[in-house]
Coordinates of C-alpha atoms in Angstrom, one line a residue:
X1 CA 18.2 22.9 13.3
X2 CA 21.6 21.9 11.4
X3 CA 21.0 18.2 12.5
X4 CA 17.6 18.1 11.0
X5 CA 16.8 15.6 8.1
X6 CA 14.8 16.5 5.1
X7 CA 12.9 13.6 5.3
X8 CA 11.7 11.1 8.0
X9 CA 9.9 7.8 6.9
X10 CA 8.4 6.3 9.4
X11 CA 7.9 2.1 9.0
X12 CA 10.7 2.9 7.1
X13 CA 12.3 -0.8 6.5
X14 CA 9.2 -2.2 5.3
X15 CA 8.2 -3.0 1.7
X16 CA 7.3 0.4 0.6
X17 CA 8.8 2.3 3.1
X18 CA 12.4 0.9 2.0
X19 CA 11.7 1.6 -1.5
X20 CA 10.6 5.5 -0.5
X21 CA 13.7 6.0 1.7
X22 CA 16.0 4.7 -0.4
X23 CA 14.9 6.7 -3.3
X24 CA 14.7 9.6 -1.7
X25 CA 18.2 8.9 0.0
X26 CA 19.7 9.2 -3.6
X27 CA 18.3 11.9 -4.8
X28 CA 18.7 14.2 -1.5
X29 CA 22.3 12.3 -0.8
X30 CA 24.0 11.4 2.8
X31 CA 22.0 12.3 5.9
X32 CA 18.9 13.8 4.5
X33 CA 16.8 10.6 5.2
X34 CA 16.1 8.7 8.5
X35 CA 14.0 5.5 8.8
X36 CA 12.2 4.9 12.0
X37 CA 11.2 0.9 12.7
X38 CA 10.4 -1.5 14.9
X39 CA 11.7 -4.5 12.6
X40 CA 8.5 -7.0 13.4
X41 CA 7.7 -8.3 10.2
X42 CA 9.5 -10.8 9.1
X43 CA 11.9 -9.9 6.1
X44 CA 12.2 -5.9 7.4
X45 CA 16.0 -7.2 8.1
X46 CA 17.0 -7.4 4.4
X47 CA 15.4 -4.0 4.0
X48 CA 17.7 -2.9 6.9
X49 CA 20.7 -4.1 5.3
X50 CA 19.7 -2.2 2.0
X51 CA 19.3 0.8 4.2
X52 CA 22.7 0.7 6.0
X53 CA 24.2 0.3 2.6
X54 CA 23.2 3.4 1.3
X55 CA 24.0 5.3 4.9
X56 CA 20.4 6.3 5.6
X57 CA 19.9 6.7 9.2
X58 CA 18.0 4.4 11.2
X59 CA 16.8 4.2 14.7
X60 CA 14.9 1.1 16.3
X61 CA 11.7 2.5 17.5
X62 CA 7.4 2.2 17.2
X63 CA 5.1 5.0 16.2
X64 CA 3.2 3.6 19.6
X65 CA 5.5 4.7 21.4
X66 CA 5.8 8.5 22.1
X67 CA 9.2 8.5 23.9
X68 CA 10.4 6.9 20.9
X69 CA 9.4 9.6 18.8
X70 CA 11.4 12.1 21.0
X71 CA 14.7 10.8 20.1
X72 CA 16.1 14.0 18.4
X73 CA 17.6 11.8 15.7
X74 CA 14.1 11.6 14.2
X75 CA 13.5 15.2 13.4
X76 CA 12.4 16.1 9.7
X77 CA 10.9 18.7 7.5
X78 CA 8.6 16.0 6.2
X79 CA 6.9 13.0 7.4
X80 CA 5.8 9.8 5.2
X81 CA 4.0 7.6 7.3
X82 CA 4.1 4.1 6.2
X83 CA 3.7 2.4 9.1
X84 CA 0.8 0.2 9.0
X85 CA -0.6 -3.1 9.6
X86 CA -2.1 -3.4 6.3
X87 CA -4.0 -7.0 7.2
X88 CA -7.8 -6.7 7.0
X89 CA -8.0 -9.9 8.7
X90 CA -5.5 -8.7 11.4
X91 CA -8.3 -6.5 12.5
X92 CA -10.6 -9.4 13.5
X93 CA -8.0 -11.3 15.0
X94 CA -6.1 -8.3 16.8
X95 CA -8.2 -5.6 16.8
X96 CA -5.7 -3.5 19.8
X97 CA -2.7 -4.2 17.6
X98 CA -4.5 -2.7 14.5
X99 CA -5.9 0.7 16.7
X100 CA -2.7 1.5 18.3
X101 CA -0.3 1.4 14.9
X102 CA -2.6 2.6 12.4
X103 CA -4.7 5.1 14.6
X104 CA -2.6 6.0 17.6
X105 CA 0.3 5.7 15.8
X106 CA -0.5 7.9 13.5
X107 CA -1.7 10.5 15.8
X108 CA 1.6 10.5 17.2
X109 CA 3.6 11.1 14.0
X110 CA 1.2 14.3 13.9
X111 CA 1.9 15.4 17.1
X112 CA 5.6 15.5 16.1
X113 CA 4.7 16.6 13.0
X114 CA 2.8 19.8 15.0
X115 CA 5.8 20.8 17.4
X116 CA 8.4 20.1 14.4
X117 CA 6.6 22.0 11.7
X118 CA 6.3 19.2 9.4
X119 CA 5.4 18.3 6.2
X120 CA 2.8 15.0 6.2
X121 CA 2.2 12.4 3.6
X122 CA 0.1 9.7 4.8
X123 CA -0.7 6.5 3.2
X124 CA -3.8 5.2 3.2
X125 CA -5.7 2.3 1.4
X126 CA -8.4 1.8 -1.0
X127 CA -10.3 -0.5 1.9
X128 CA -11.7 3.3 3.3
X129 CA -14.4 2.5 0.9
X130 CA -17.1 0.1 2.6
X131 CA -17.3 -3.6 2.2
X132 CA -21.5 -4.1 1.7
X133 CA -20.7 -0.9 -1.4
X134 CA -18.6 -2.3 -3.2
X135 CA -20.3 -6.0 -2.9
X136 CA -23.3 -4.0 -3.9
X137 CA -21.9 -3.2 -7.3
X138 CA -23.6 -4.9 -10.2
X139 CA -21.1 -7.3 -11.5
X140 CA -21.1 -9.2 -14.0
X141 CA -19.2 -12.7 -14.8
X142 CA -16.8 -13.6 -17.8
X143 CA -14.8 -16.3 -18.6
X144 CA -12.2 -15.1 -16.7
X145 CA -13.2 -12.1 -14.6
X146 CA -16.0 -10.4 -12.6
X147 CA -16.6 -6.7 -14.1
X148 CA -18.8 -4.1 -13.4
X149 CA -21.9 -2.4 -15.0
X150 CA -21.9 1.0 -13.6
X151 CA -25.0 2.2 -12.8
X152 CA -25.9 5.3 -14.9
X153 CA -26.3 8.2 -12.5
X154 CA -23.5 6.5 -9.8
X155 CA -21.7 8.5 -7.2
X156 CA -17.5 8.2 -7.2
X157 CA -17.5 4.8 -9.5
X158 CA -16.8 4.6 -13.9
X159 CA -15.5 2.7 -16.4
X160 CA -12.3 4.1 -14.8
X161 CA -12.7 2.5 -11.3
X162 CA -13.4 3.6 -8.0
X163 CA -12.9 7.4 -7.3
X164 CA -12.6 9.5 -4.4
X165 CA -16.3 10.5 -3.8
X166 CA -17.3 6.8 -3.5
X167 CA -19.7 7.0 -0.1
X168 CA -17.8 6.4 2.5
X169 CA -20.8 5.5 4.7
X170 CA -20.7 2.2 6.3
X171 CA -18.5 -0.5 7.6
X172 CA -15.5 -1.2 5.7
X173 CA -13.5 -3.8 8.5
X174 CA -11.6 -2.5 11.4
X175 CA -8.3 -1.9 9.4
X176 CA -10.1 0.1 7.1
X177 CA -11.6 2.1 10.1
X178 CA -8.2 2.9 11.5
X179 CA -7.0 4.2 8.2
X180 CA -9.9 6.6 7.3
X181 CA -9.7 7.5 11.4
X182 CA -6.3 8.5 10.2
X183 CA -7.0 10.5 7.3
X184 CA -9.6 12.5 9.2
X185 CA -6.8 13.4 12.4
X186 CA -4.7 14.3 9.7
X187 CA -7.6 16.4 8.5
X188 CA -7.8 18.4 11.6
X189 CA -4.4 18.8 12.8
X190 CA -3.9 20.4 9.4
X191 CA -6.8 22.0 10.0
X192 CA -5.9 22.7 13.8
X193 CA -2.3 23.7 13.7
X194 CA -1.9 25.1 10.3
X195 CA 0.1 21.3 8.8
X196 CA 0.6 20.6 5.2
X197 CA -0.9 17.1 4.2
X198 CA -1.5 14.9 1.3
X199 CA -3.2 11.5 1.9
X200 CA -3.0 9.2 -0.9
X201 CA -5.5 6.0 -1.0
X202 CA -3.6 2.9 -2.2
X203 CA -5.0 0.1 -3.8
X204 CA -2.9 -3.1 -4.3
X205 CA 1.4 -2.6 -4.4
X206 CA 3.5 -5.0 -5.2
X207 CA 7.0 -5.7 -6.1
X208 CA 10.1 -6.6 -6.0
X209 CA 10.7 -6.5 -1.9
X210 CA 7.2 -7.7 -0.9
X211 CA 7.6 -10.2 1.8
X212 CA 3.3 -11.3 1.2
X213 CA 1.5 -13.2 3.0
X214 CA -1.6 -15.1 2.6
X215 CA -3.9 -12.0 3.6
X216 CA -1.5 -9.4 2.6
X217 CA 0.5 -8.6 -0.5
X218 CA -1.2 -11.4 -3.1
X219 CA 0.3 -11.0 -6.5
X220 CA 3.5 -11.4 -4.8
X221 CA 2.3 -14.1 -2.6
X222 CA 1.4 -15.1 -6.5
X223 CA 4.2 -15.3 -7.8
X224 CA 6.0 -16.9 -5.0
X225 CA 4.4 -20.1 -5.0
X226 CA 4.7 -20.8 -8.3
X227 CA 8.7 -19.9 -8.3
X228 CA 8.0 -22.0 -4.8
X229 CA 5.8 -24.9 -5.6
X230 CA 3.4 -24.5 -3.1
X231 CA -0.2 -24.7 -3.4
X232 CA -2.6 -21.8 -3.3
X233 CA -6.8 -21.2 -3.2
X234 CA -9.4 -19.6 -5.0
X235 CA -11.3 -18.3 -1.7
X236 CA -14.6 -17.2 -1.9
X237 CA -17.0 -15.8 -4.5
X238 CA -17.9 -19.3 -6.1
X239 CA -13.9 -20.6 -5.4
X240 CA -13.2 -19.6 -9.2
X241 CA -10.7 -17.0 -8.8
X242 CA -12.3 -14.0 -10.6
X243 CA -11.7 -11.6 -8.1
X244 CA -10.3 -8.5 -9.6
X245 CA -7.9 -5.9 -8.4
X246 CA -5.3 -3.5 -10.0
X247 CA -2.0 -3.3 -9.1
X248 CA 0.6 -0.5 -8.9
X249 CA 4.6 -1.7 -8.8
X250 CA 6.5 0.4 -5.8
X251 CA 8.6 2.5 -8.4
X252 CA 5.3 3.9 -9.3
X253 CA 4.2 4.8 -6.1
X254 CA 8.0 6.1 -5.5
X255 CA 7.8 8.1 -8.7
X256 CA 4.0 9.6 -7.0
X257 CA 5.9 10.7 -3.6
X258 CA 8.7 12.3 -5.0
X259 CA 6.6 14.7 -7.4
X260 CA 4.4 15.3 -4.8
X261 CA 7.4 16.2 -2.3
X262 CA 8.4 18.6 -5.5
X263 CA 4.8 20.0 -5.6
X264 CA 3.8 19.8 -2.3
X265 CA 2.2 23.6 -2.5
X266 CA -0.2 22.7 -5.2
X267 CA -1.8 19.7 -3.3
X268 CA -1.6 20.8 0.2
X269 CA -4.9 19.6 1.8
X270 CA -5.4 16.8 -1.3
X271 CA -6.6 13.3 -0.9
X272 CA -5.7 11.0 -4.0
X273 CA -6.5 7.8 -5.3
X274 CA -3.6 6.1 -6.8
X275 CA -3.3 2.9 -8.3
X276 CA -2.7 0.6 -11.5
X277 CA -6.5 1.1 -13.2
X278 CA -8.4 -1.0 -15.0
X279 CA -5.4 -1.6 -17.8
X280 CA -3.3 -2.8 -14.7
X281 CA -6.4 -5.0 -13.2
X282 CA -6.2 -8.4 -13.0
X283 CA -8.3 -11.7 -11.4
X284 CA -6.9 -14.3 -9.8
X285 CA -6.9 -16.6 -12.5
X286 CA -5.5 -14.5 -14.8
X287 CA -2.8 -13.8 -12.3
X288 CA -2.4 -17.3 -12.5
X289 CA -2.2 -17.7 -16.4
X290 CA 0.7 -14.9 -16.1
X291 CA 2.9 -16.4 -13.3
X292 CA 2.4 -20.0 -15.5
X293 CA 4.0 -18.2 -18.4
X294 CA 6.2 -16.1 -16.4
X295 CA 7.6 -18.7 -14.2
X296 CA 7.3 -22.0 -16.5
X297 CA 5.6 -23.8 -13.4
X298 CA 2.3 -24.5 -12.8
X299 CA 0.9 -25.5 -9.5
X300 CA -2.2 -27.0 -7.5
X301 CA -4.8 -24.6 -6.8
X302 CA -7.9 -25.3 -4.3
X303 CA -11.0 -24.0 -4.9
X304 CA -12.9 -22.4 -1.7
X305 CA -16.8 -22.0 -2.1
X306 CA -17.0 -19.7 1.0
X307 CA -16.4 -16.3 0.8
X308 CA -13.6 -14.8 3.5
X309 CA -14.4 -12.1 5.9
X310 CA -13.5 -8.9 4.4
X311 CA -13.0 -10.1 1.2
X312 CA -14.6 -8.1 -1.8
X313 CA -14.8 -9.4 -5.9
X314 CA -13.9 -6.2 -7.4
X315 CA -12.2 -3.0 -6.8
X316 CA -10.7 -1.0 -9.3
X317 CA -8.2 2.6 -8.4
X318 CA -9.7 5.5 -10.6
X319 CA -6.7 7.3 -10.2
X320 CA -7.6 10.3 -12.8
X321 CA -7.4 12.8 -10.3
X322 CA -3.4 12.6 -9.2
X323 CA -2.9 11.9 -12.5
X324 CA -4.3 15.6 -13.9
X325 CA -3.2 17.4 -10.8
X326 CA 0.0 15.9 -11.5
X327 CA 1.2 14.4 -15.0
X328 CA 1.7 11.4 -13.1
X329 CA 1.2 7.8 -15.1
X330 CA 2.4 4.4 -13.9
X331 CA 5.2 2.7 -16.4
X332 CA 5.2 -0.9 -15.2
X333 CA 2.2 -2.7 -16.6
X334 CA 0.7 -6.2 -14.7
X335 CA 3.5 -8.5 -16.6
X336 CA 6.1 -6.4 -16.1
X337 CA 5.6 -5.8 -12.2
X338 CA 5.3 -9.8 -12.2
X339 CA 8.1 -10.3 -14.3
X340 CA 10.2 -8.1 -11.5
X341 CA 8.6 -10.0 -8.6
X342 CA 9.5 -13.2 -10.1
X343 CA 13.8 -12.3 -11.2
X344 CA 13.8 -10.7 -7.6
X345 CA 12.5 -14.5 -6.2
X346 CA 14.4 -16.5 -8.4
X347 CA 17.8 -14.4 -7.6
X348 CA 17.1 -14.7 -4.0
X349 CA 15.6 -18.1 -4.0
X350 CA 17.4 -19.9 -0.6
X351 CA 16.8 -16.7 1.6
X352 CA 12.9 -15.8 0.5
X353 CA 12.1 -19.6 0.7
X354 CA 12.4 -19.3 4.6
X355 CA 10.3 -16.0 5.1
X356 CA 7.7 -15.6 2.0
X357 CA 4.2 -17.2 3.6

């Protein structure tokens, strides 16, 4: 159809939604892009205003809602689906709202992506992988981190991280859940009707952009209360804040989708880890060393014995698969992703003071 787009994200004026459309929007140029959101978290306005500034369409709609998805404005070649609630402790506090945007949601994007003979990238998370697993792991404590011994012999975990053939059996919390329900629908419509796919397991991104909140987004959450001079804790796992996790800066992950958009016939059917690795790993209180340094401030910080629901002390992105397949490498290392979280605060100070948690 002449008034179809190339590209359709959908939670398109979210964190890394707004960062995939508006890359995309410059390299495809005017009216090859379309955003679809229902603008409930708090901050998605500033993304819209980035949006409307660089003339990508945008309709106000939710992935729960099929007539929504019917409105012809939508229709793409290919669909990136970032629409999720990516709270783990959402799921134990609103279980309905996690099912119907990151499971039936999904499964509606795929139906469109069926009858429009799309293209489908899906995002999904790191937190496939089950909880009692990866608490399983032998690790050990230094002075400022938990690591790992890896078992000799171990299944889908190295000195490299976590890779795709970790087990996948058991619990893994209800957000989790919805997101590996999501990457097996995607699984049989591609299966089904004949679909293109790649899903790509995220751990941690952050960024300039990230509007975090205490159980989403933490380096930027980070980063912000030091700029902010609030106080943070050390929850759980002995309230010491050795906790590890890697992160990957948005560009990266921007860089990921546009090669795989380029290559999309070489990793149709794919499923990909993708993150930071252990270079890009850090704990909590080495998080908190950097944004001291970073920021010039330093702040109160509580120590919580008890663990959190959900909450894991390690988890690290073997990402050595995408990065064979595809020559793909991250650029920004931890200080420089936190040195771009903290200009982007500093420069918008008065407006992030009201929304970032």
């Amino acid at each position: 159809m002449a008034n179809r787009a190339q590209i359709l994200v959908a939670g398109g004026a979210g964190f890394i939604g707004s960062s995939i459309a508006l890359a995309m929007a410059k390299s495809l140029g005017e009216d090859q892009v379309v955003v679809l959101d229902n603008l409930t978290r708090r901050g998605s306005e500033l993304n819209l205003a980035r949006l409307v500034e660089s003339k990508i369409g945008f309709v106000h709609g939710d992935i729960r809602c099929t007539e929504d998805l019917d409105d012809p404005r939508i229709e793409a070649t290919t669909i990136i689906d970032c629409s999720a609630e990516p709270s783990v402790l959402a799921g134990y506090s609103a279980s309905q709202r996690v099912v119907q945007n990151n499971l039936i949601g999904t499964i509606n994007l795929l139906e469109k992506a069926r009858q429009w003979r799309s293209r489908f990238v899906f995002l999904s998370t790191s937190r496939v992988y089950p909880i009692a697993s990866l608490c399983a792991l032998p690790i050990a404590e230094e002075s400022g981190r938990f690591s790992v011994k890896v078992p000799p012999h171990s299944l889908g975990i190295s000195d490299d991280g976590i890779s795709e053939d970790f087990p996948l059996q058991g619990y893994r919390s209800l957000y989790g859940a919805t997101k590996l329900a999501g990457e097996l629908m995607v699984e049989e419509f591609r299966n089904a009707y004949g679909l293109k796919t790649v899903i790509n397991r995220f751990g941690v991104i952050t960024g300039p952009g990230q509007m975090a909140k205490s159980d989403q987004g933490v380096f930027a959450l980070w980063m912000a209360a030091h700029v902010l001079n609030r106080s943070l804790k050390y929850i759980g796992f002995g309230g010491n804040g050795k906790q590890v996790r890697d992160l990957l800066h948005v560009d990266d992950l921007v860089d990921l989708i546009q090669i795989q958009l380029a290559r999309f016939d070489e990793i149709d059917g794919e499923t990909f880890n993708a993150g930071g690795g252990l270079s890009r790993s850090l704990s909590l209180r080495e998080t908190t060393k950097l944004c001291e340094e970073i920021s010039g401030h330093r702040i109160q910080i509580e120590p919580v014995q008890e663990n959190r629901v959900g909450d894991i002390p390690w988890y690290v992105t073997d990402s050595r698969r995408v990065q064979a397949k595809l020559n793909w490498h991250p650029k920004f290392s931890a200080r420089e992703t936190l040195e771009s979280i903290h200009q982007w605060i500093v420069r918008d100070r008065d407006v992030l003071a009201k929304i970032l948690a």
